[in-house]
Structure formats: structure tokens, C-alpha cells
Tab-separated table of C-alpha atoms in Angstrom:
chain	number	residue	atom	x	y	z
O	665	MET	CA	24.872	-38.005	-3.780
O	666	GLU	CA	28.092	-36.043	-3.778
O	667	ARG	CA	29.757	-35.959	-0.355
O	668	VAL	CA	30.818	-32.402	0.389
O	669	ARG	CA	31.794	-30.414	3.457
O	670	ILE	CA	28.906	-28.344	4.835
O	671	ALA	CA	28.997	-25.471	7.316
O	672	ILE	CA	25.776	-24.552	9.135
O	673	LEU	CA	25.443	-20.789	9.580
O	674	GLY	CA	23.188	-20.577	12.628
O	675	SER	CA	22.909	-21.140	16.363
O	676	SER	CA	19.242	-21.967	16.985
O	677	VAL	CA	18.018	-25.350	18.153
O	678	PRO	CA	16.520	-26.036	14.678
O	679	SER	CA	19.900	-25.348	13.062
O	680	PHE	CA	21.441	-28.061	15.253
O	681	GLU	CA	18.515	-30.363	14.452
O	682	LEU	CA	19.265	-29.745	10.780
O	683	ALA	CA	22.909	-30.647	11.393
O	684	ASP	CA	21.775	-33.892	13.056
O	685	ALA	CA	19.480	-34.737	10.134
O	686	LEU	CA	22.214	-34.085	7.578
O	687	ILE	CA	24.772	-36.123	9.508
O	688	ALA	CA	22.261	-38.981	9.751
O	689	ALA	CA	21.821	-38.753	5.968
O	690	GLY	CA	25.562	-39.223	5.491
O	691	CYS	CA	26.551	-35.581	4.986
O	692	ASP	CA	29.846	-34.142	6.198
O	693	VAL	CA	28.853	-31.248	8.487
O	694	CYS	CA	32.106	-29.626	9.560
O	695	ALA	CA	31.195	-26.501	11.534
O	696	ILE	CA	28.587	-24.306	13.199
O	697	VAL	CA	28.854	-20.558	12.537
O	698	PRO	CA	26.607	-18.636	14.975
O	699	PRO	CA	25.394	-15.106	14.158
O	700	ARG	CA	27.241	-12.344	15.943
O	701	GLY	CA	26.280	-11.995	19.582
O	702	THR	CA	24.823	-15.508	19.912
O	703	LEU	CA	27.935	-17.510	20.780
O	704	GLY	CA	27.098	-18.634	24.307
O	705	GLY	CA	27.700	-21.692	26.415
O	706	GLY	CA	24.617	-23.468	25.086
O	707	VAL	CA	25.820	-23.207	21.503
O	708	GLN	CA	29.283	-24.416	22.439
O	709	ARG	CA	27.910	-27.383	24.398
O	710	ARG	CA	25.580	-28.440	21.583
O	711	ALA	CA	28.411	-28.175	19.051
O	712	ALA	CA	30.847	-30.081	21.270
O	713	ALA	CA	28.323	-32.888	21.757
O	714	ARG	CA	28.313	-33.357	17.984
O	715	GLY	CA	32.042	-32.888	17.481
O	716	LEU	CA	31.479	-29.732	15.429
O	717	LEU	CA	33.879	-26.830	15.193
O	718	VAL	CA	32.412	-23.458	16.238
O	719	VAL	CA	33.472	-20.382	14.279
O	720	ASP	CA	33.196	-17.042	16.099
O	721	VAL	CA	32.261	-14.359	13.549
O	722	GLY	CA	33.404	-11.552	15.853
O	723	PRO	CA	31.968	-8.142	14.940
O	724	SER	CA	30.585	-9.322	11.593
O	725	ILE	CA	30.485	-12.307	9.288
O	726	ASN	CA	31.789	-9.908	6.624
O	727	ASP	CA	34.880	-8.962	8.638
O	728	PRO	CA	38.092	-9.908	6.760
O	729	ALA	CA	39.312	-11.964	9.720
O	730	THR	CA	36.030	-13.892	9.789
O	731	ILE	CA	36.145	-14.486	6.047
O	732	ALA	CA	39.620	-15.956	6.507
O	733	LYS	CA	38.230	-18.342	9.158
O	734	LEU	CA	35.400	-19.381	6.863
O	735	ARG	CA	37.787	-19.944	3.971
O	736	ALA	CA	39.916	-22.194	6.183
O	737	LEU	CA	36.908	-24.488	6.712
O	738	ASP	CA	37.186	-25.533	3.065
O	739	ALA	CA	33.405	-26.044	3.081
O	740	GLU	CA	31.741	-26.467	-0.291
O	741	LEU	CA	28.238	-25.482	0.859
O	742	PHE	CA	27.088	-22.977	3.473
O	743	VAL	CA	23.583	-23.493	4.877
O	744	ASN	CA	22.240	-20.345	6.520
O	745	TRP	CA	19.551	-20.433	9.198
O	746	GLY	CA	19.110	-17.123	10.963
O	747	HIS	CA	22.066	-14.840	10.253
O	748	PRO	CA	20.584	-11.320	10.211
O	749	GLU	CA	23.455	-9.716	8.308
O	750	ARG	CA	23.498	-9.231	4.571
O	751	PHE	CA	26.399	-11.351	3.325
O	752	ALA	CA	29.150	-9.639	1.365
O	753	ALA	CA	30.111	-10.937	-2.062
O	754	ASP	CA	33.349	-12.307	-0.567
O	755	VAL	CA	31.316	-14.538	1.782
O	756	LEU	CA	28.931	-15.703	-0.943
O	757	ALA	CA	31.874	-16.628	-3.169
O	758	LEU	CA	33.573	-18.918	-0.632
O	759	PRO	CA	31.658	-22.219	-1.007
O	760	ARG	CA	31.750	-23.910	-4.404
O	761	LEU	CA	28.055	-24.841	-4.274
O	762	GLY	CA	26.904	-21.514	-2.863
O	763	VAL	CA	25.025	-20.365	0.245
O	764	LEU	CA	21.589	-21.867	0.849
O	765	ASN	CA	19.057	-19.758	2.751
O	766	LEU	CA	15.640	-20.378	4.321
O	767	HIS	CA	13.228	-17.473	3.834
O	768	PRO	CA	9.681	-17.227	5.288
O	769	GLY	CA	8.215	-15.779	2.105
O	770	GLU	CA	7.941	-16.183	-1.625
O	771	ILE	CA	10.738	-14.932	-3.874
O	772	PRO	CA	10.636	-12.390	-5.404
O	773	GLY	CA	7.140	-11.418	-4.214
O	774	ALA	CA	7.751	-11.411	-0.445
O	775	ARG	CA	11.358	-10.431	0.151
O	776	GLY	CA	12.668	-8.629	3.235
O	777	LEU	CA	12.427	-8.985	6.995
O	778	GLU	CA	8.640	-8.921	7.423
O	779	PRO	CA	6.824	-11.080	4.863
O	780	VAL	CA	4.798	-12.718	7.650
O	781	PHE	CA	3.515	-9.346	8.883
O	782	ALA	CA	2.589	-8.401	5.323
O	783	ALA	CA	0.882	-11.730	4.654
O	784	ILE	CA	-1.401	-11.445	7.690
O	785	LEU	CA	-2.017	-7.712	7.234
O	786	GLU	CA	-3.000	-8.094	3.583
O	787	GLY	CA	-5.031	-11.254	4.130
O	788	TRP	CA	-3.000	-13.679	2.012
O	789	PRO	CA	-4.337	-17.254	2.029
O	790	ALA	CA	-0.837	-18.677	2.556
O	791	VAL	CA	2.825	-17.911	3.050
O	792	ILE	CA	5.400	-19.623	0.862
O	793	GLN	CA	8.511	-20.793	2.692
O	794	THR	CA	11.446	-20.760	0.289
O	795	ALA	CA	14.842	-22.450	0.256
O	796	HIS	CA	17.058	-20.632	-2.224
O	797	LEU	CA	20.669	-20.069	-3.138
O	798	MET	CA	21.676	-16.587	-2.058
O	799	SER	CA	22.745	-13.900	-4.503
O	800	ALA	CA	24.039	-10.356	-4.140
O	801	ALA	CA	20.434	-9.081	-4.013
O	802	PHE	CA	18.809	-9.385	-0.578
O	803	ASP	CA	16.475	-12.415	-0.235
O	804	ASP	CA	16.937	-13.338	-3.858
O	805	GLY	CA	18.570	-16.038	-5.946
O	806	PRO	CA	17.690	-19.371	-7.566
O	807	ILE	CA	14.869	-21.242	-5.818
O	808	ILE	CA	15.604	-24.826	-4.794
O	809	ARG	CA	12.376	-25.785	-3.037
O	810	THR	CA	9.193	-24.174	-1.662
O	811	ARG	CA	6.313	-25.192	0.561
O	812	ARG	CA	2.919	-23.603	1.121
O	813	ILE	CA	1.777	-22.776	4.666
O	814	ALA	CA	-1.961	-22.049	4.827
O	815	ILE	CA	-3.021	-19.032	6.927
O	816	ASP	CA	-6.593	-18.615	5.683
O	817	ASP	CA	-8.085	-19.372	9.125
O	818	ALA	CA	-7.235	-15.934	10.620
O	819	PRO	CA	-4.321	-17.046	12.841
O	820	TYR	CA	-2.321	-14.719	15.066
O	821	ARG	CA	1.341	-14.218	14.284
O	822	ASP	CA	2.643	-16.724	16.822
O	823	VAL	CA	0.547	-19.444	15.193
O	824	VAL	CA	1.913	-18.582	11.740
O	825	GLU	CA	5.477	-18.638	13.070
O	826	GLU	CA	4.833	-22.039	14.649
O	827	ARG	CA	3.500	-23.375	11.347
O	828	LEU	CA	6.653	-22.156	9.622
O	829	ARG	CA	8.796	-23.967	12.216
O	830	ASP	CA	6.755	-27.176	12.066
O	831	GLY	CA	8.431	-29.430	9.519
O	832	ALA	CA	11.051	-26.816	8.615
O	833	VAL	CA	14.004	-29.063	9.466
O	834	GLY	CA	12.841	-31.811	7.124
O	835	PHE	CA	11.966	-29.310	4.407
O	836	TYR	CA	15.358	-27.610	4.628
O	837	GLN	CA	17.195	-30.938	4.759
O	838	SER	CA	15.474	-31.914	1.502
O	839	ALA	CA	16.621	-28.649	-0.080
O	840	VAL	CA	20.215	-29.313	1.000
O	841	LEU	CA	20.067	-32.810	-0.458
O	842	ASP	CA	18.653	-31.345	-3.679
O	843	VAL	CA	21.701	-29.091	-3.982
O	844	LEU	CA	24.068	-31.972	-3.258
O	845	ALA	CA	22.315	-33.959	-5.991
O	846	GLY	CA	23.085	-31.211	-8.507
O	847	GLU	CA	20.005	-28.964	-8.319
O	848	ARG	CA	20.954	-25.352	-9.072
O	849	GLY	CA	17.490	-23.831	-8.800
O	850	THR	CA	15.327	-21.601	-10.963
O	851	PRO	CA	14.633	-17.861	-10.729
O	852	GLY	CA	11.424	-16.780	-9.031
O	853	ALA	CA	8.663	-15.291	-11.158
O	854	GLY	CA	6.148	-12.520	-10.616
O	855	PRO	CA	6.183	-8.986	-9.201
O	856	ARG	CA	9.046	-8.033	-6.906
O	857	ARG	CA	7.931	-6.823	-3.477
O	858	TYR	CA	10.018	-6.030	-0.422
O	859	PHE	CA	8.769	-5.848	3.168
O	860	GLY	CA	11.387	-4.224	5.369
O	861	LYS	CA	11.630	-3.633	9.084
O	862	LEU	CA	8.396	-2.471	10.716
O	863	LYS	CA	7.918	1.294	10.825
O	864	PRO	CA	7.193	3.060	14.145
O	865	ASP	CA	3.459	3.395	13.425
O	866	ASP	CA	2.859	-0.066	11.964
O	867	ASP	CA	1.515	-1.192	15.343
O	868	VAL	CA	-1.094	1.592	15.540
O	869	LEU	CA	-4.655	0.416	14.865
O	870	ARG	CA	-6.613	2.492	12.331
O	871	TRP	CA	-10.233	2.492	13.465
O	872	HIS	CA	-11.381	4.351	10.337
O	873	GLU	CA	-10.513	1.222	8.353
O	874	PRO	CA	-12.896	-1.727	7.857
O	875	ARG	CA	-13.193	-4.035	10.849
O	876	GLU	CA	-11.355	-6.910	9.183
O	877	ALA	CA	-8.395	-4.627	8.376
O	878	VAL	CA	-8.189	-3.630	12.058
O	879	LEU	CA	-8.261	-7.270	13.139
O	880	ARG	CA	-5.698	-8.344	10.541
O	881	ARG	CA	-3.252	-5.677	11.725
O	882	LEU	CA	-3.659	-6.859	15.302
O	883	ARG	CA	-3.167	-10.509	14.323
O	884	ALA	CA	-0.043	-9.568	12.354
O	885	LEU	CA	1.475	-8.108	15.539
O	886	SER	CA	0.217	-10.109	18.505
O	887	PRO	CA	1.353	-11.639	20.784
O	888	PHE	CA	4.924	-10.486	20.128
O	889	ASN	CA	3.776	-6.867	20.011
O	890	PRO	CA	0.422	-5.328	20.961
O	891	GLY	CA	-1.630	-3.076	18.751
O	892	ARG	CA	-1.758	0.515	19.999
O	893	SER	CA	-4.543	3.088	20.162
O	894	PHE	CA	-4.720	6.446	21.901
O	895	VAL	CA	-7.373	8.148	24.014
O	896	ALA	CA	-7.774	11.921	23.988
O	897	GLY	CA	-6.293	13.463	27.130
O	898	HIS	CA	-4.081	10.476	27.930
O	899	SER	CA	-0.518	10.296	26.669
O	900	GLY	CA	-0.118	6.581	27.310
O	901	PRO	CA	-1.397	4.110	24.724
O	902	LEU	CA	-4.158	1.564	25.057
O	903	LEU	CA	-2.369	-1.734	24.359
O	904	ILE	CA	-4.401	-4.459	22.664
O	905	TRP	CA	-3.439	-8.128	22.283
O	906	ARG	CA	-6.629	-9.924	21.324
O	907	ALA	CA	-9.871	-8.921	19.606
O	908	GLU	CA	-12.646	-10.359	17.470
O	909	ALA	CA	-15.577	-9.231	15.370
O	910	SER	CA	-18.764	-8.492	17.309
O	911	ASP	CA	-22.307	-9.157	16.121
O	912	ALA	CA	-23.721	-6.361	18.280
O	913	ALA	CA	-25.983	-4.040	16.303
O	914	ALA	CA	-24.994	-0.670	17.792
O	915	LYS	CA	-23.865	2.030	15.362
O	916	ALA	CA	-21.270	4.656	16.219
O	917	PRO	CA	-18.500	6.729	14.630
O	918	ALA	CA	-15.282	4.847	13.917
O	919	GLY	CA	-13.128	4.647	17.040
O	920	ARG	CA	-15.978	5.225	19.521
O	921	VAL	CA	-15.916	2.997	22.617
O	922	ILE	CA	-19.444	1.600	22.965
O	923	ALA	CA	-18.956	-0.463	26.112
O	924	ALA	CA	-16.162	-1.102	28.582
O	925	GLY	CA	-15.686	-3.567	31.397
O	926	ASP	CA	-13.027	-5.517	33.217
O	927	ASP	CA	-12.904	-8.232	30.558
O	928	GLU	CA	-13.648	-6.518	27.256
O	929	LEU	CA	-14.122	-3.337	25.297
O	930	LEU	CA	-16.519	-2.795	22.410
O	931	VAL	CA	-15.217	-0.360	19.786
O	932	ALA	CA	-16.622	0.769	16.449
O	933	ALA	CA	-14.574	0.328	13.283
O	934	ALA	CA	-15.621	1.763	9.911
O	935	ASP	CA	-18.113	-0.995	9.135
O	936	GLY	CA	-18.804	-2.869	12.359
O	937	LEU	CA	-17.911	-3.443	15.984
O	938	VAL	CA	-14.773	-5.004	17.431
O	939	ARG	CA	-14.750	-6.805	20.782
O	940	ILE	CA	-11.369	-6.350	22.478
O	941	THR	CA	-10.746	-9.234	24.859
O	942	ALA	CA	-7.132	-8.748	26.007
O	943	TYR	CA	-5.837	-5.243	26.641
O	944	GLN	CA	-3.965	-2.906	28.984
O	945	LEU	CA	-5.384	0.517	29.810
O	946	PRO	CA	-3.305	3.701	29.904
O	947	PRO	CA	-2.146	4.625	33.420
O	948	ALA	CA	-4.796	6.165	35.697
O	949	LEU	CA	-7.628	5.479	33.252
O	950	PRO	CA	-10.322	3.120	34.595
O	951	SER	CA	-12.245	1.177	31.978
O	952	GLU	CA	-15.591	2.844	32.785
O	953	LYS	CA	-14.104	6.217	31.802
O	954	LEU	CA	-13.591	4.862	28.285
O	955	ILE	CA	-17.300	4.616	27.491
O	956	GLY	CA	-18.078	7.230	24.851
O	957	ALA	CA	-14.403	8.048	24.291
O	958	GLU	CA	-12.892	7.917	20.822
O	959	LEU	CA	-9.794	5.895	20.066
O	960	THR	CA	-7.403	7.475	17.618
O	961	SER	CA	-4.196	6.628	15.804
O	962	ASP	CA	-2.703	10.009	16.748
O	963	GLN	CA	-0.805	10.149	20.027
O	964	PRO	CA	-1.886	13.159	22.139
O	965	ARG	CA	0.861	15.687	22.777
């Protein structure tokens, strides 16, 4: 294996664990480059404990002064874990072996910031975590290594994120070692899809949709964000964190609240009932007043 200088572009605990794993494998990790706004005492202490230089990116990793700092590292491989900025061509051109990136989706079929949301919302059986060499196109470039994370058991988003973290350090270390061994990757195949930042109404539950679509949207959001619904006459939203399909036989128009209590609500979707088990009512609206009300995706004005 070629011994080259590596800079880790990240500040999270896993990025330091990756540095440890690479150092243990005989790699020359020379610096930690935290994303803008994350250079705190914890990062500095963790870097100092490992004898690693910390590079402050200032206002942007693409700032000319920052690029000069990165060039001075004389690193031959950058390994990115968590920088939110799109890297300029001048940054990508600095290391001889390129910039390796870890993406929580398949390339090119699940590019962008929210492939996990899309995967749960659309009912994919798995997400494909991808280690790839970065190119000028966002979340694109030659693929070094992938791994399949099953999500066909209807998990909530926090569970999917945990599955992506579990084993990620070892997976990413293997991708780095692949590059050091001469692997240059292959282009991804298939349709190109991009899932950008969530839109303002992506968290609104659509009760006119099939029950499973309602539940998938909620699972794609919760627990980091609740699903929202609105009740006529109340400006505040009904916030929903947990729900499940109900076997109750009652029939009602989509959005109608069939039953309400302190612990759960029963609401009709297009093709069945949903039992809401964790929620927050709008201000000044007791749960018993919800019975017979209709939930809507349109906020009252």
C-alpha cells in the first residue's frame, strides 16, 4: 500500500474514529479540517490528543485563504465526512488522489441532501451507502465502494440513520485503503435522481393518500421532525411523532378523526385507519373536541 499524506475533512466523533483506524493501519493522517462553524474546544482537544493539525476553514472551505492552507498541507488524499459546502474545483484539484466522500445514498440514483427521506417516503427496500471520489457535479464521481442497508421493516428515520452509522467507520476505512491501493472507481449506472433540501410542506401529512403513504411520510420525518396536520378553526398544527395502522373497521372520509383520547387518536386515511400514538394538540384544543373533526393539509388562515 502506498503511504500518502491524508487530511480528514470533518469534525464529528466518527471522523476522529476514522482517523484512528487509518493511523492504526499505518496511514499518515496529517490534519483535521472541520466544517465552518464547528471548530470548538472538543475538536481541538481530540485533535491534540492525536497530534493532528487543525485547519480552520474560516468563512468557507472555498475561500482563497483556506485553499492556501489546504495546499500547504501537501496532502495527497482528502477524506470528507460531513462538510456541507459544495467544494470548488480549486479544492477538488489539490490532492493528487482526489477527494473521497461518504454519501448516504446510491449514485447517481439518490444524490442530494435527502436520500434517506426519499427512501423511506417511497418505500425503498434499502439505502445504498456510497464511498466515491468527488467530481464537479454534486454527489457524483467514480464509486469506490458501496454497502446495502436494509430498511424493509418500516423503520423510523432515527433507526435508518443509526444503521448508516453502524459500521460506517470500517466501511469508509476500507474505501480509503482501496484508493491507496490504486482503485480509481467506476461511474454509477442508472437513472439520475436528486433529492434536495426538504420543502416547507414536506412535513404535512396528506390524509387523502393511502394509509401506508401517510405512515411512510411520518417515518421519514420522525423523531427529528414531527408530521403536521391542521384542524379547521385552529391556526396551530397538530404535531404527530408516532402512528401505526389500525385494524378497526370503522369507515369515514379521509382525514376524519374517529376517536380521541389522552393516549391516541384514530384518523381515517384514504383506505384505512391510522392510530396516532404520540402527538401534541394545537393550543387550547382538548382531545375530545377532535372527535368528528377533519384533519387537513391546508393551514387555516
